[in-house]
């Protein structure tokens, strides 16, 4: 009997986690009775009753396993670490607010059984507000323009991942990994299940403007170097223009001393030269910061406080 690990990164899910649990358990009792399963709930230091509810479910059902992070490490880090807790033949990543329907798991399994090591969910429509939809489309357009390789659009990580792909994730030594970029790079021949993105069951999304911006910048900085290169080239171009203009101002001051008020020419030349040098070296510093950041950041991705219902690590402090 094959085993499916349902992996659910959680943060403030008290209004939706029990509904998700019911959907998952009913599905495996009815449609997927030929599969074994585990439900891994990875809580990223929720501030509501989420942990209390999860702990109770773990006591009542041994299929439910819990991972309680010691602090809030952020969406991407929690997702990446939660996937690696799986012990099944494949991991189904779904989110606690149920905007990405867990009911589609049988379709994902069908494509996985047909040979796809990774099957992603891709949105065809969304019930979120129009402004967010508009901004997301503009963001994907920017990523498409800047990225060195094709990126997966309308994909947030929701999908089914074979254990061989999870082993690839375990080999990635990056404290701030970005799952979408990893999937596009290491699973280019993935299968796709199309779906309608629904409203959050919890009522209000955990992703405010700042978190959406942070997530978007993770995507840009992890998938392309072009933005830094643009800054370098733009700084160099403006620097060259500034030098040429400074020479022009100097020559005009010699030819026609009255063309600039006293002291203006020297101030303009100084400002342009200093400004061009700053623009150029900010771009160069950005290149070095990117290189140093990728090579030296070795801190843990997350620190786990407790694990519940794991055979080898139950209620242990890491």
PDB file of C-alpha atoms in Angstrom:
ATOM      1  CA  UNK A   1       0.000   0.000   0.000  1.00  0.00           C
ATOM      2  CA  UNK A   2       1.464   3.346  -1.051  1.00  0.00           C
ATOM      3  CA  UNK A   3       1.536   6.160   1.447  1.00  0.00           C
ATOM      4  CA  UNK A   4       0.660   9.808   0.749  1.00  0.00           C
ATOM      5  CA  UNK A   5       1.964  12.508   3.071  1.00  0.00           C
ATOM      6  CA  UNK A   6      -0.397  15.479   3.266  1.00  0.00           C
ATOM      7  CA  UNK A   7       1.796  18.440   4.222  1.00  0.00           C
ATOM      8  CA  UNK A   8       0.064  21.557   5.549  1.00  0.00           C
ATOM      9  CA  UNK A   9       2.119  24.642   6.527  1.00  0.00           C
ATOM     10  CA  UNK A  10       0.050  26.453   9.165  1.00  0.00           C
ATOM     11  CA  UNK A  11      -0.138  29.941  10.625  1.00  0.00           C
ATOM     12  CA  UNK A  12      -3.219  31.170  12.500  1.00  0.00           C
ATOM     13  CA  UNK A  13      -5.514  28.481  11.077  1.00  0.00           C
ATOM     14  CA  UNK A  14      -7.937  28.037  13.992  1.00  0.00           C
ATOM     15  CA  UNK A  15     -10.942  28.788  11.751  1.00  0.00           C
ATOM     16  CA  UNK A  16     -10.033  26.347   8.984  1.00  0.00           C
ATOM     17  CA  UNK A  17      -7.758  23.538  10.156  1.00  0.00           C
ATOM     18  CA  UNK A  18     -10.544  21.266  11.419  1.00  0.00           C
ATOM     19  CA  UNK A  19     -12.468  21.662   8.150  1.00  0.00           C
ATOM     20  CA  UNK A  20      -9.320  20.689   6.237  1.00  0.00           C
ATOM     21  CA  UNK A  21      -8.814  17.675   8.505  1.00  0.00           C
ATOM     22  CA  UNK A  22     -12.374  16.471   7.810  1.00  0.00           C
ATOM     23  CA  UNK A  23     -11.961  16.836   4.037  1.00  0.00           C
ATOM     24  CA  UNK A  24      -8.675  14.884   4.069  1.00  0.00           C
ATOM     25  CA  UNK A  25      -9.887  12.045   6.316  1.00  0.00           C
ATOM     26  CA  UNK A  26     -13.189  11.648   4.428  1.00  0.00           C
ATOM     27  CA  UNK A  27     -11.312  11.531   1.134  1.00  0.00           C
ATOM     28  CA  UNK A  28      -8.990   8.735   2.264  1.00  0.00           C
ATOM     29  CA  UNK A  29     -11.859   6.747   3.776  1.00  0.00           C
ATOM     30  CA  UNK A  30     -13.915   6.980   0.585  1.00  0.00           C
ATOM     31  CA  UNK A  31     -12.098   7.795  -2.673  1.00  0.00           C
ATOM     32  CA  UNK A  32      -8.531   6.878  -1.641  1.00  0.00           C
ATOM     33  CA  UNK A  33      -9.064   3.875   0.625  1.00  0.00           C
ATOM     34  CA  UNK A  34      -6.344   1.928  -1.213  1.00  0.00           C
ATOM     35  CA  UNK A  35      -3.694   4.376   0.055  1.00  0.00           C
ATOM     36  CA  UNK A  36      -2.217   4.865   3.485  1.00  0.00           C
ATOM     37  CA  UNK A  37      -1.717   8.480   4.578  1.00  0.00           C
ATOM     38  CA  UNK A  38      -0.311  10.868   7.157  1.00  0.00           C
ATOM     39  CA  UNK A  39      -1.392  14.460   7.763  1.00  0.00           C
ATOM     40  CA  UNK A  40       1.593  16.624   8.732  1.00  0.00           C
ATOM     41  CA  UNK A  41       0.625  20.003  10.187  1.00  0.00           C
ATOM     42  CA  UNK A  42       3.666  22.294  10.389  1.00  0.00           C
ATOM     43  CA  UNK A  43       2.816  25.297  12.536  1.00  0.00           C
ATOM     44  CA  UNK A  44       4.997  28.394  12.154  1.00  0.00           C
ATOM     45  CA  UNK A  45       4.396  29.821  15.654  1.00  0.00           C
ATOM     46  CA  UNK A  46       0.697  30.693  15.374  1.00  0.00           C
ATOM     47  CA  UNK A  47      -0.695  33.356  17.702  1.00  0.00           C
ATOM     48  CA  UNK A  48      -4.204  31.893  17.960  1.00  0.00           C
ATOM     49  CA  UNK A  49      -5.508  28.453  19.063  1.00  0.00           C
ATOM     50  CA  UNK A  50      -4.049  26.579  16.087  1.00  0.00           C
ATOM     51  CA  UNK A  51      -1.503  24.608  18.137  1.00  0.00           C
ATOM     52  CA  UNK A  52      -4.065  23.653  20.743  1.00  0.00           C
ATOM     53  CA  UNK A  53      -6.390  22.305  18.035  1.00  0.00           C
ATOM     54  CA  UNK A  54      -3.569  20.440  16.272  1.00  0.00           C
ATOM     55  CA  UNK A  55      -2.377  18.838  19.540  1.00  0.00           C
ATOM     56  CA  UNK A  56      -5.917  17.626  20.241  1.00  0.00           C
ATOM     57  CA  UNK A  57      -6.204  16.126  16.737  1.00  0.00           C
ATOM     58  CA  UNK A  58      -2.870  14.343  17.254  1.00  0.00           C
ATOM     59  CA  UNK A  59      -4.226  12.700  20.422  1.00  0.00           C
ATOM     60  CA  UNK A  60      -7.421  11.616  18.697  1.00  0.00           C
ATOM     61  CA  UNK A  61      -5.935  10.415  15.382  1.00  0.00           C
ATOM     62  CA  UNK A  62      -2.477   8.875  14.947  1.00  0.00           C
ATOM     63  CA  UNK A  63      -2.563   9.725  11.244  1.00  0.00           C
ATOM     64  CA  UNK A  64      -2.115  13.361  12.283  1.00  0.00           C
ATOM     65  CA  UNK A  65       1.434  14.540  12.975  1.00  0.00           C
ATOM     66  CA  UNK A  66       2.517  17.951  14.209  1.00  0.00           C
ATOM     67  CA  UNK A  67       5.652  20.033  13.815  1.00  0.00           C
ATOM     68  CA  UNK A  68       5.749  23.131  16.037  1.00  0.00           C
ATOM     69  CA  UNK A  69       8.400  25.689  15.086  1.00  0.00           C
ATOM     70  CA  UNK A  70      10.120  27.551  17.923  1.00  0.00           C
ATOM     71  CA  UNK A  71       9.527  30.928  16.213  1.00  0.00           C
ATOM     72  CA  UNK A  72       7.950  32.351  13.086  1.00  0.00           C
ATOM     73  CA  UNK A  73      10.454  31.702  10.307  1.00  0.00           C
ATOM     74  CA  UNK A  74       8.314  32.814   7.391  1.00  0.00           C
ATOM     75  CA  UNK A  75       6.211  31.174   4.721  1.00  0.00           C
ATOM     76  CA  UNK A  76       8.926  29.918   2.333  1.00  0.00           C
ATOM     77  CA  UNK A  77      11.173  28.450   5.000  1.00  0.00           C
ATOM     78  CA  UNK A  78       8.286  26.684   6.723  1.00  0.00           C
ATOM     79  CA  UNK A  79       6.986  25.226   3.447  1.00  0.00           C
ATOM     80  CA  UNK A  80      10.394  23.895   2.441  1.00  0.00           C
ATOM     81  CA  UNK A  81      11.084  22.347   5.851  1.00  0.00           C
ATOM     82  CA  UNK A  82       7.570  20.913   6.211  1.00  0.00           C
ATOM     83  CA  UNK A  83       7.887  19.008   2.923  1.00  0.00           C
ATOM     84  CA  UNK A  84      11.007  17.289   4.223  1.00  0.00           C
ATOM     85  CA  UNK A  85       9.088  15.864   7.187  1.00  0.00           C
ATOM     86  CA  UNK A  86       7.227  13.521   4.843  1.00  0.00           C
ATOM     87  CA  UNK A  87       7.677   9.751   5.240  1.00  0.00           C
ATOM     88  CA  UNK A  88       5.404   8.592   2.412  1.00  0.00           C
ATOM     89  CA  UNK A  89       5.906   7.783  -1.251  1.00  0.00           C
ATOM     90  CA  UNK A  90       4.751  11.272  -2.234  1.00  0.00           C
ATOM     91  CA  UNK A  91       3.937  14.551  -0.475  1.00  0.00           C
ATOM     92  CA  UNK A  92       0.822  16.595  -1.234  1.00  0.00           C
ATOM     93  CA  UNK A  93       1.381  20.246  -0.314  1.00  0.00           C
ATOM     94  CA  UNK A  94      -1.835  22.108   0.479  1.00  0.00           C
ATOM     95  CA  UNK A  95      -2.518  25.178   2.597  1.00  0.00           C
ATOM     96  CA  UNK A  96      -4.723  25.505   5.652  1.00  0.00           C
ATOM     97  CA  UNK A  97      -7.029  28.207   4.280  1.00  0.00           C
ATOM     98  CA  UNK A  98      -8.264  25.775   1.543  1.00  0.00           C
ATOM     99  CA  UNK A  99      -8.046  28.367  -1.225  1.00  0.00           C
ATOM    100  CA  UNK A 100      -6.344  25.558  -3.149  1.00  0.00           C
ATOM    101  CA  UNK A 101      -8.900  22.709  -3.002  1.00  0.00           C
ATOM    102  CA  UNK A 102      -7.605  19.559  -1.249  1.00  0.00           C
ATOM    103  CA  UNK A 103     -10.500  17.691  -2.888  1.00  0.00           C
ATOM    104  CA  UNK A 104      -8.457  17.539  -6.120  1.00  0.00           C
ATOM    105  CA  UNK A 105      -5.893  15.152  -4.588  1.00  0.00           C
ATOM    106  CA  UNK A 106      -7.236  12.123  -6.562  1.00  0.00           C
ATOM    107  CA  UNK A 107      -6.476  13.977  -9.825  1.00  0.00           C
ATOM    108  CA  UNK A 108      -2.929  14.686  -8.651  1.00  0.00           C
ATOM    109  CA  UNK A 109      -2.434  11.048  -7.668  1.00  0.00           C
ATOM    110  CA  UNK A 110      -3.701   9.878 -11.054  1.00  0.00           C
ATOM    111  CA  UNK A 111      -1.041  11.937 -12.866  1.00  0.00           C
ATOM    112  CA  UNK A 112       1.603  10.850 -10.363  1.00  0.00           C
ATOM    113  CA  UNK A 113       0.738   7.185 -10.885  1.00  0.00           C
ATOM    114  CA  UNK A 114       1.023   7.804 -14.642  1.00  0.00           C
ATOM    115  CA  UNK A 115       4.691   8.703 -14.171  1.00  0.00           C
ATOM    116  CA  UNK A 116       4.935  12.404 -13.262  1.00  0.00           C
ATOM    117  CA  UNK A 117       7.367  12.899 -10.390  1.00  0.00           C
ATOM    118  CA  UNK A 118       5.949  16.370  -9.733  1.00  0.00           C
ATOM    119  CA  UNK A 119       2.352  17.431 -10.361  1.00  0.00           C
ATOM    120  CA  UNK A 120       1.585  21.107  -9.735  1.00  0.00           C
ATOM    121  CA  UNK A 121      -1.682  22.958  -9.322  1.00  0.00           C
ATOM    122  CA  UNK A 122      -2.058  25.925 -11.654  1.00  0.00           C
ATOM    123  CA  UNK A 123      -4.748  28.570 -11.243  1.00  0.00           C
ATOM    124  CA  UNK A 124      -7.035  29.336 -14.176  1.00  0.00           C
ATOM    125  CA  UNK A 125      -9.227  31.781 -12.232  1.00  0.00           C
ATOM    126  CA  UNK A 126      -9.402  33.265  -8.762  1.00  0.00           C
ATOM    127  CA  UNK A 127     -12.026  34.568  -6.332  1.00  0.00           C
ATOM    128  CA  UNK A 128      -9.551  36.996  -4.741  1.00  0.00           C
ATOM    129  CA  UNK A 129     -10.048  40.753  -5.213  1.00  0.00           C
ATOM    130  CA  UNK A 130      -9.435  42.213  -8.665  1.00  0.00           C
ATOM    131  CA  UNK A 131      -6.572  44.432  -7.548  1.00  0.00           C
ATOM    132  CA  UNK A 132      -4.530  41.444  -6.299  1.00  0.00           C
ATOM    133  CA  UNK A 133      -5.267  39.552  -9.512  1.00  0.00           C
ATOM    134  CA  UNK A 134      -4.086  42.531 -11.567  1.00  0.00           C
ATOM    135  CA  UNK A 135      -0.901  42.952  -9.508  1.00  0.00           C
ATOM    136  CA  UNK A 136      -0.121  39.234  -9.700  1.00  0.00           C
ATOM    137  CA  UNK A 137      -0.380  39.249 -13.507  1.00  0.00           C
ATOM    138  CA  UNK A 138       1.963  42.266 -13.685  1.00  0.00           C
ATOM    139  CA  UNK A 139       4.384  40.463 -11.370  1.00  0.00           C
ATOM    140  CA  UNK A 140       4.421  37.349 -13.533  1.00  0.00           C
ATOM    141  CA  UNK A 141       5.059  39.556 -16.555  1.00  0.00           C
ATOM    142  CA  UNK A 142       8.072  41.097 -14.789  1.00  0.00           C
ATOM    143  CA  UNK A 143       9.416  37.671 -13.785  1.00  0.00           C
ATOM    144  CA  UNK A 144       8.982  36.445 -17.364  1.00  0.00           C
ATOM    145  CA  UNK A 145      11.003  39.385 -18.641  1.00  0.00           C
ATOM    146  CA  UNK A 146      13.816  39.166 -16.076  1.00  0.00           C
ATOM    147  CA  UNK A 147      14.258  35.447 -15.438  1.00  0.00           C
ATOM    148  CA  UNK A 148      17.074  33.441 -17.044  1.00  0.00           C
ATOM    149  CA  UNK A 149      14.831  30.385 -17.405  1.00  0.00           C
ATOM    150  CA  UNK A 150      11.043  29.947 -17.835  1.00  0.00           C
ATOM    151  CA  UNK A 151       9.130  30.377 -14.582  1.00  0.00           C
ATOM    152  CA  UNK A 152       5.860  28.697 -13.626  1.00  0.00           C
ATOM    153  CA  UNK A 153       3.026  31.204 -13.522  1.00  0.00           C
ATOM    154  CA  UNK A 154      -0.070  31.025 -11.284  1.00  0.00           C
ATOM    155  CA  UNK A 155       1.614  28.435  -9.056  1.00  0.00           C
ATOM    156  CA  UNK A 156       2.122  28.824  -5.307  1.00  0.00           C
ATOM    157  CA  UNK A 157       3.538  25.408  -4.349  1.00  0.00           C
ATOM    158  CA  UNK A 158       0.213  23.543  -4.199  1.00  0.00           C
ATOM    159  CA  UNK A 159       0.948  20.138  -5.717  1.00  0.00           C
ATOM    160  CA  UNK A 160       2.108  16.524  -5.355  1.00  0.00           C
ATOM    161  CA  UNK A 161       5.826  15.750  -5.064  1.00  0.00           C
ATOM    162  CA  UNK A 162       7.387  12.305  -5.384  1.00  0.00           C
ATOM    163  CA  UNK A 163       9.802  11.298  -2.628  1.00  0.00           C
ATOM    164  CA  UNK A 164      12.669  11.365  -5.167  1.00  0.00           C
ATOM    165  CA  UNK A 165      11.992  15.058  -5.721  1.00  0.00           C
ATOM    166  CA  UNK A 166      11.818  15.605  -1.953  1.00  0.00           C
ATOM    167  CA  UNK A 167      15.311  14.053  -1.743  1.00  0.00           C
ATOM    168  CA  UNK A 168      16.471  16.805  -4.119  1.00  0.00           C
ATOM    169  CA  UNK A 169      15.008  19.396  -1.743  1.00  0.00           C
ATOM    170  CA  UNK A 170      16.934  17.839   1.141  1.00  0.00           C
ATOM    171  CA  UNK A 171      20.188  18.391  -0.765  1.00  0.00           C
ATOM    172  CA  UNK A 172      19.552  22.119  -1.260  1.00  0.00           C
ATOM    173  CA  UNK A 173      21.660  24.001   1.296  1.00  0.00           C
ATOM    174  CA  UNK A 174      19.843  27.328   1.177  1.00  0.00           C
ATOM    175  CA  UNK A 175      18.320  28.961   4.229  1.00  0.00           C
ATOM    176  CA  UNK A 176      15.770  30.933   2.168  1.00  0.00           C
ATOM    177  CA  UNK A 177      14.774  28.595  -0.687  1.00  0.00           C
ATOM    178  CA  UNK A 178      12.039  29.530  -3.145  1.00  0.00           C
ATOM    179  CA  UNK A 179      10.008  26.443  -4.079  1.00  0.00           C
ATOM    180  CA  UNK A 180       8.651  27.797  -7.371  1.00  0.00           C
ATOM    181  CA  UNK A 181      12.152  28.384  -8.724  1.00  0.00           C
ATOM    182  CA  UNK A 182      13.313  24.954  -7.510  1.00  0.00           C
ATOM    183  CA  UNK A 183      10.389  23.240  -9.263  1.00  0.00           C
ATOM    184  CA  UNK A 184      10.967  25.119 -12.533  1.00  0.00           C
ATOM    185  CA  UNK A 185      14.672  24.204 -12.446  1.00  0.00           C
ATOM    186  CA  UNK A 186      14.584  20.580 -11.268  1.00  0.00           C
ATOM    187  CA  UNK A 187      11.171  19.410 -12.505  1.00  0.00           C
ATOM    188  CA  UNK A 188      10.670  21.015 -15.926  1.00  0.00           C
ATOM    189  CA  UNK A 189       8.531  18.077 -17.133  1.00  0.00           C
ATOM    190  CA  UNK A 190       5.988  18.351 -14.340  1.00  0.00           C
ATOM    191  CA  UNK A 191       2.335  17.451 -14.710  1.00  0.00           C
ATOM    192  CA  UNK A 192      -0.374  20.080 -14.226  1.00  0.00           C
ATOM    193  CA  UNK A 193      -3.812  20.059 -12.603  1.00  0.00           C
ATOM    194  CA  UNK A 194      -5.800  23.207 -13.358  1.00  0.00           C
ATOM    195  CA  UNK A 195      -8.113  24.613 -10.709  1.00  0.00           C
ATOM    196  CA  UNK A 196     -10.180  27.584  -9.557  1.00  0.00           C
ATOM    197  CA  UNK A 197      -8.549  29.520  -6.705  1.00  0.00           C
ATOM    198  CA  UNK A 198     -11.186  30.033  -4.015  1.00  0.00           C
ATOM    199  CA  UNK A 199     -11.699  32.478  -1.169  1.00  0.00           C
ATOM    200  CA  UNK A 200      -9.989  31.747   2.137  1.00  0.00           C
ATOM    201  CA  UNK A 201     -12.037  29.583   4.510  1.00  0.00           C
ATOM    202  CA  UNK A 202     -10.505  31.406   7.475  1.00  0.00           C
ATOM    203  CA  UNK A 203     -12.064  34.650   6.158  1.00  0.00           C
ATOM    204  CA  UNK A 204      -8.956  36.828   6.033  1.00  0.00           C
ATOM    205  CA  UNK A 205      -5.717  35.961   4.286  1.00  0.00           C
ATOM    206  CA  UNK A 206      -2.480  35.872   6.290  1.00  0.00           C
ATOM    207  CA  UNK A 207      -0.797  37.582   3.344  1.00  0.00           C
ATOM    208  CA  UNK A 208      -1.016  41.357   3.732  1.00  0.00           C
ATOM    209  CA  UNK A 209       0.649  43.811   1.346  1.00  0.00           C
ATOM    210  CA  UNK A 210       4.027  43.585   3.088  1.00  0.00           C
ATOM    211  CA  UNK A 211       4.093  39.759   3.045  1.00  0.00           C
ATOM    212  CA  UNK A 212       3.043  39.680  -0.613  1.00  0.00           C
ATOM    213  CA  UNK A 213       5.803  42.168  -1.411  1.00  0.00           C
ATOM    214  CA  UNK A 214       8.343  40.109   0.544  1.00  0.00           C
ATOM    215  CA  UNK A 215       7.273  36.922  -1.236  1.00  0.00           C
ATOM    216  CA  UNK A 216       7.449  38.673  -4.624  1.00  0.00           C
ATOM    217  CA  UNK A 217      10.981  39.935  -3.924  1.00  0.00           C
ATOM    218  CA  UNK A 218      12.041  36.414  -2.910  1.00  0.00           C
ATOM    219  CA  UNK A 219      10.870  35.250  -6.319  1.00  0.00           C
ATOM    220  CA  UNK A 220      12.733  37.998  -8.171  1.00  0.00           C
ATOM    221  CA  UNK A 221      16.013  37.692  -6.265  1.00  0.00           C
ATOM    222  CA  UNK A 222      16.036  33.883  -6.396  1.00  0.00           C
ATOM    223  CA  UNK A 223      15.195  33.562 -10.079  1.00  0.00           C
ATOM    224  CA  UNK A 224      17.198  36.334 -11.733  1.00  0.00           C
ATOM    225  CA  UNK A 225      20.376  38.418 -11.496  1.00  0.00           C
ATOM    226  CA  UNK A 226      19.241  40.770 -14.226  1.00  0.00           C
ATOM    227  CA  UNK A 227      17.865  43.374 -11.827  1.00  0.00           C
ATOM    228  CA  UNK A 228      21.283  43.826 -10.218  1.00  0.00           C
ATOM    229  CA  UNK A 229      22.938  43.857 -13.620  1.00  0.00           C
ATOM    230  CA  UNK A 230      20.482  46.534 -14.772  1.00  0.00           C
ATOM    231  CA  UNK A 231      21.451  48.621 -11.723  1.00  0.00           C
ATOM    232  CA  UNK A 232      25.147  48.204 -12.566  1.00  0.00           C
ATOM    233  CA  UNK A 233      24.718  49.042 -16.247  1.00  0.00           C
ATOM    234  CA  UNK A 234      22.359  51.922 -15.512  1.00  0.00           C
ATOM    235  CA  UNK A 235      24.825  53.318 -12.978  1.00  0.00           C
ATOM    236  CA  UNK A 236      27.669  52.988 -15.489  1.00  0.00           C
ATOM    237  CA  UNK A 237      25.584  54.620 -18.244  1.00  0.00           C
ATOM    238  CA  UNK A 238      24.511  57.527 -16.048  1.00  0.00           C
ATOM    239  CA  UNK A 239      28.071  57.869 -14.828  1.00  0.00           C
ATOM    240  CA  UNK A 240      29.353  58.174 -18.387  1.00  0.00           C
ATOM    241  CA  UNK A 241      26.653  60.739 -19.159  1.00  0.00           C
ATOM    242  CA  UNK A 242      27.560  62.682 -16.012  1.00  0.00           C
ATOM    243  CA  UNK A 243      31.248  62.776 -16.948  1.00  0.00           C
ATOM    244  CA  UNK A 244      30.441  63.988 -20.474  1.00  0.00           C
ATOM    245  CA  UNK A 245      28.081  66.636 -19.116  1.00  0.00           C
ATOM    246  CA  UNK A 246      30.672  67.725 -16.549  1.00  0.00           C
ATOM    247  CA  UNK A 247      33.208  68.214 -19.355  1.00  0.00           C
ATOM    248  CA  UNK A 248      30.602  70.218 -21.296  1.00  0.00           C
ATOM    249  CA  UNK A 249      29.928  72.454 -18.289  1.00  0.00           C
ATOM    250  CA  UNK A 250      33.674  72.971 -17.773  1.00  0.00           C
ATOM    251  CA  UNK A 251      34.259  73.869 -21.424  1.00  0.00           C
ATOM    252  CA  UNK A 252      31.252  76.204 -21.548  1.00  0.00           C
ATOM    253  CA  UNK A 253      32.521  77.961 -18.401  1.00  0.00           C
ATOM    254  CA  UNK A 254      35.882  78.552 -20.093  1.00  0.00           C
ATOM    255  CA  UNK A 255      34.339  79.744 -23.373  1.00  0.00           C
ATOM    256  CA  UNK A 256      31.544  81.800 -21.855  1.00  0.00           C
ATOM    257  CA  UNK A 257      32.201  82.635 -18.180  1.00  0.00           C
ATOM    258  CA  UNK A 258      28.805  84.322 -17.880  1.00  0.00           C
ATOM    259  CA  UNK A 259      26.858  81.217 -18.964  1.00  0.00           C
ATOM    260  CA  UNK A 260      26.750  79.960 -15.355  1.00  0.00           C
ATOM    261  CA  UNK A 261      26.441  82.029 -12.157  1.00  0.00           C
ATOM    262  CA  UNK A 262      29.541  82.093  -9.951  1.00  0.00           C
ATOM    263  CA  UNK A 263      30.136  78.746  -8.245  1.00  0.00           C
ATOM    264  CA  UNK A 264      27.332  76.915 -10.056  1.00  0.00           C
ATOM    265  CA  UNK A 265      29.556  75.117 -12.574  1.00  0.00           C
ATOM    266  CA  UNK A 266      31.872  73.646  -9.934  1.00  0.00           C
ATOM    267  CA  UNK A 267      28.917  72.486  -7.829  1.00  0.00           C
ATOM    268  CA  UNK A 268      27.245  70.822 -10.827  1.00  0.00           C
ATOM    269  CA  UNK A 269      30.457  69.065 -11.859  1.00  0.00           C
ATOM    270  CA  UNK A 270      31.044  67.809  -8.326  1.00  0.00           C
ATOM    271  CA  UNK A 271      27.469  66.578  -7.881  1.00  0.00           C
ATOM    272  CA  UNK A 272      27.430  64.750 -11.219  1.00  0.00           C
ATOM    273  CA  UNK A 273      30.796  63.058 -10.702  1.00  0.00           C
ATOM    274  CA  UNK A 274      30.030  61.983  -7.124  1.00  0.00           C
ATOM    275  CA  UNK A 275      26.504  60.870  -8.083  1.00  0.00           C
ATOM    276  CA  UNK A 276      27.746  58.781 -11.018  1.00  0.00           C
ATOM    277  CA  UNK A 277      30.393  57.118  -8.844  1.00  0.00           C
ATOM    278  CA  UNK A 278      27.750  56.283  -6.216  1.00  0.00           C
ATOM    279  CA  UNK A 279      25.332  54.800  -8.741  1.00  0.00           C
ATOM    280  CA  UNK A 280      28.040  52.629 -10.281  1.00  0.00           C
ATOM    281  CA  UNK A 281      29.441  51.304  -7.011  1.00  0.00           C
ATOM    282  CA  UNK A 282      26.001  50.646  -5.523  1.00  0.00           C
ATOM    283  CA  UNK A 283      25.438  48.297  -8.456  1.00  0.00           C
ATOM    284  CA  UNK A 284      28.836  46.659  -7.906  1.00  0.00           C
ATOM    285  CA  UNK A 285      28.147  46.300  -4.165  1.00  0.00           C
ATOM    286  CA  UNK A 286      24.842  44.644  -5.025  1.00  0.00           C
ATOM    287  CA  UNK A 287      26.697  42.035  -7.073  1.00  0.00           C
ATOM    288  CA  UNK A 288      29.054  41.307  -4.186  1.00  0.00           C
ATOM    289  CA  UNK A 289      26.216  41.174  -1.654  1.00  0.00           C
ATOM    290  CA  UNK A 290      24.374  38.626  -3.793  1.00  0.00           C
ATOM    291  CA  UNK A 291      27.492  36.471  -4.090  1.00  0.00           C
ATOM    292  CA  UNK A 292      28.362  36.667  -0.377  1.00  0.00           C
ATOM    293  CA  UNK A 293      24.751  36.036   0.661  1.00  0.00           C
ATOM    294  CA  UNK A 294      24.537  32.848  -1.409  1.00  0.00           C
ATOM    295  CA  UNK A 295      27.843  31.484  -0.111  1.00  0.00           C
ATOM    296  CA  UNK A 296      27.924  32.298   3.597  1.00  0.00           C
ATOM    297  CA  UNK A 297      24.396  31.935   4.994  1.00  0.00           C
ATOM    298  CA  UNK A 298      24.513  28.602   6.855  1.00  0.00           C
ATOM    299  CA  UNK A 299      22.007  29.150   9.665  1.00  0.00           C
ATOM    300  CA  UNK A 300      19.177  26.599  10.202  1.00  0.00           C
ATOM    301  CA  UNK A 301      16.174  26.967   7.945  1.00  0.00           C
ATOM    302  CA  UNK A 302      13.827  26.492  10.917  1.00  0.00           C
ATOM    303  CA  UNK A 303      14.240  25.398  14.544  1.00  0.00           C
ATOM    304  CA  UNK A 304      11.620  22.909  15.720  1.00  0.00           C
ATOM    305  CA  UNK A 305      10.254  23.055  19.244  1.00  0.00           C
ATOM    306  CA  UNK A 306       8.101  19.886  19.229  1.00  0.00           C
ATOM    307  CA  UNK A 307       7.135  17.006  16.996  1.00  0.00           C
ATOM    308  CA  UNK A 308       4.005  15.014  17.787  1.00  0.00           C
ATOM    309  CA  UNK A 309       3.175  11.471  16.582  1.00  0.00           C
ATOM    310  CA  UNK A 310       6.512  10.984  14.794  1.00  0.00           C
ATOM    311  CA  UNK A 311       7.874   7.565  15.736  1.00  0.00           C
ATOM    312  CA  UNK A 312      11.507   8.679  16.052  1.00  0.00           C
ATOM    313  CA  UNK A 313      11.022  12.250  17.349  1.00  0.00           C
ATOM    314  CA  UNK A 314       8.054  12.679  19.635  1.00  0.00           C
ATOM    315  CA  UNK A 315       7.851  15.763  21.850  1.00  0.00           C
ATOM    316  CA  UNK A 316      11.542  16.519  21.460  1.00  0.00           C
ATOM    317  CA  UNK A 317      13.349  19.825  21.423  1.00  0.00           C
ATOM    318  CA  UNK A 318      15.771  20.261  18.524  1.00  0.00           C
TER     319      UNK A 318
END
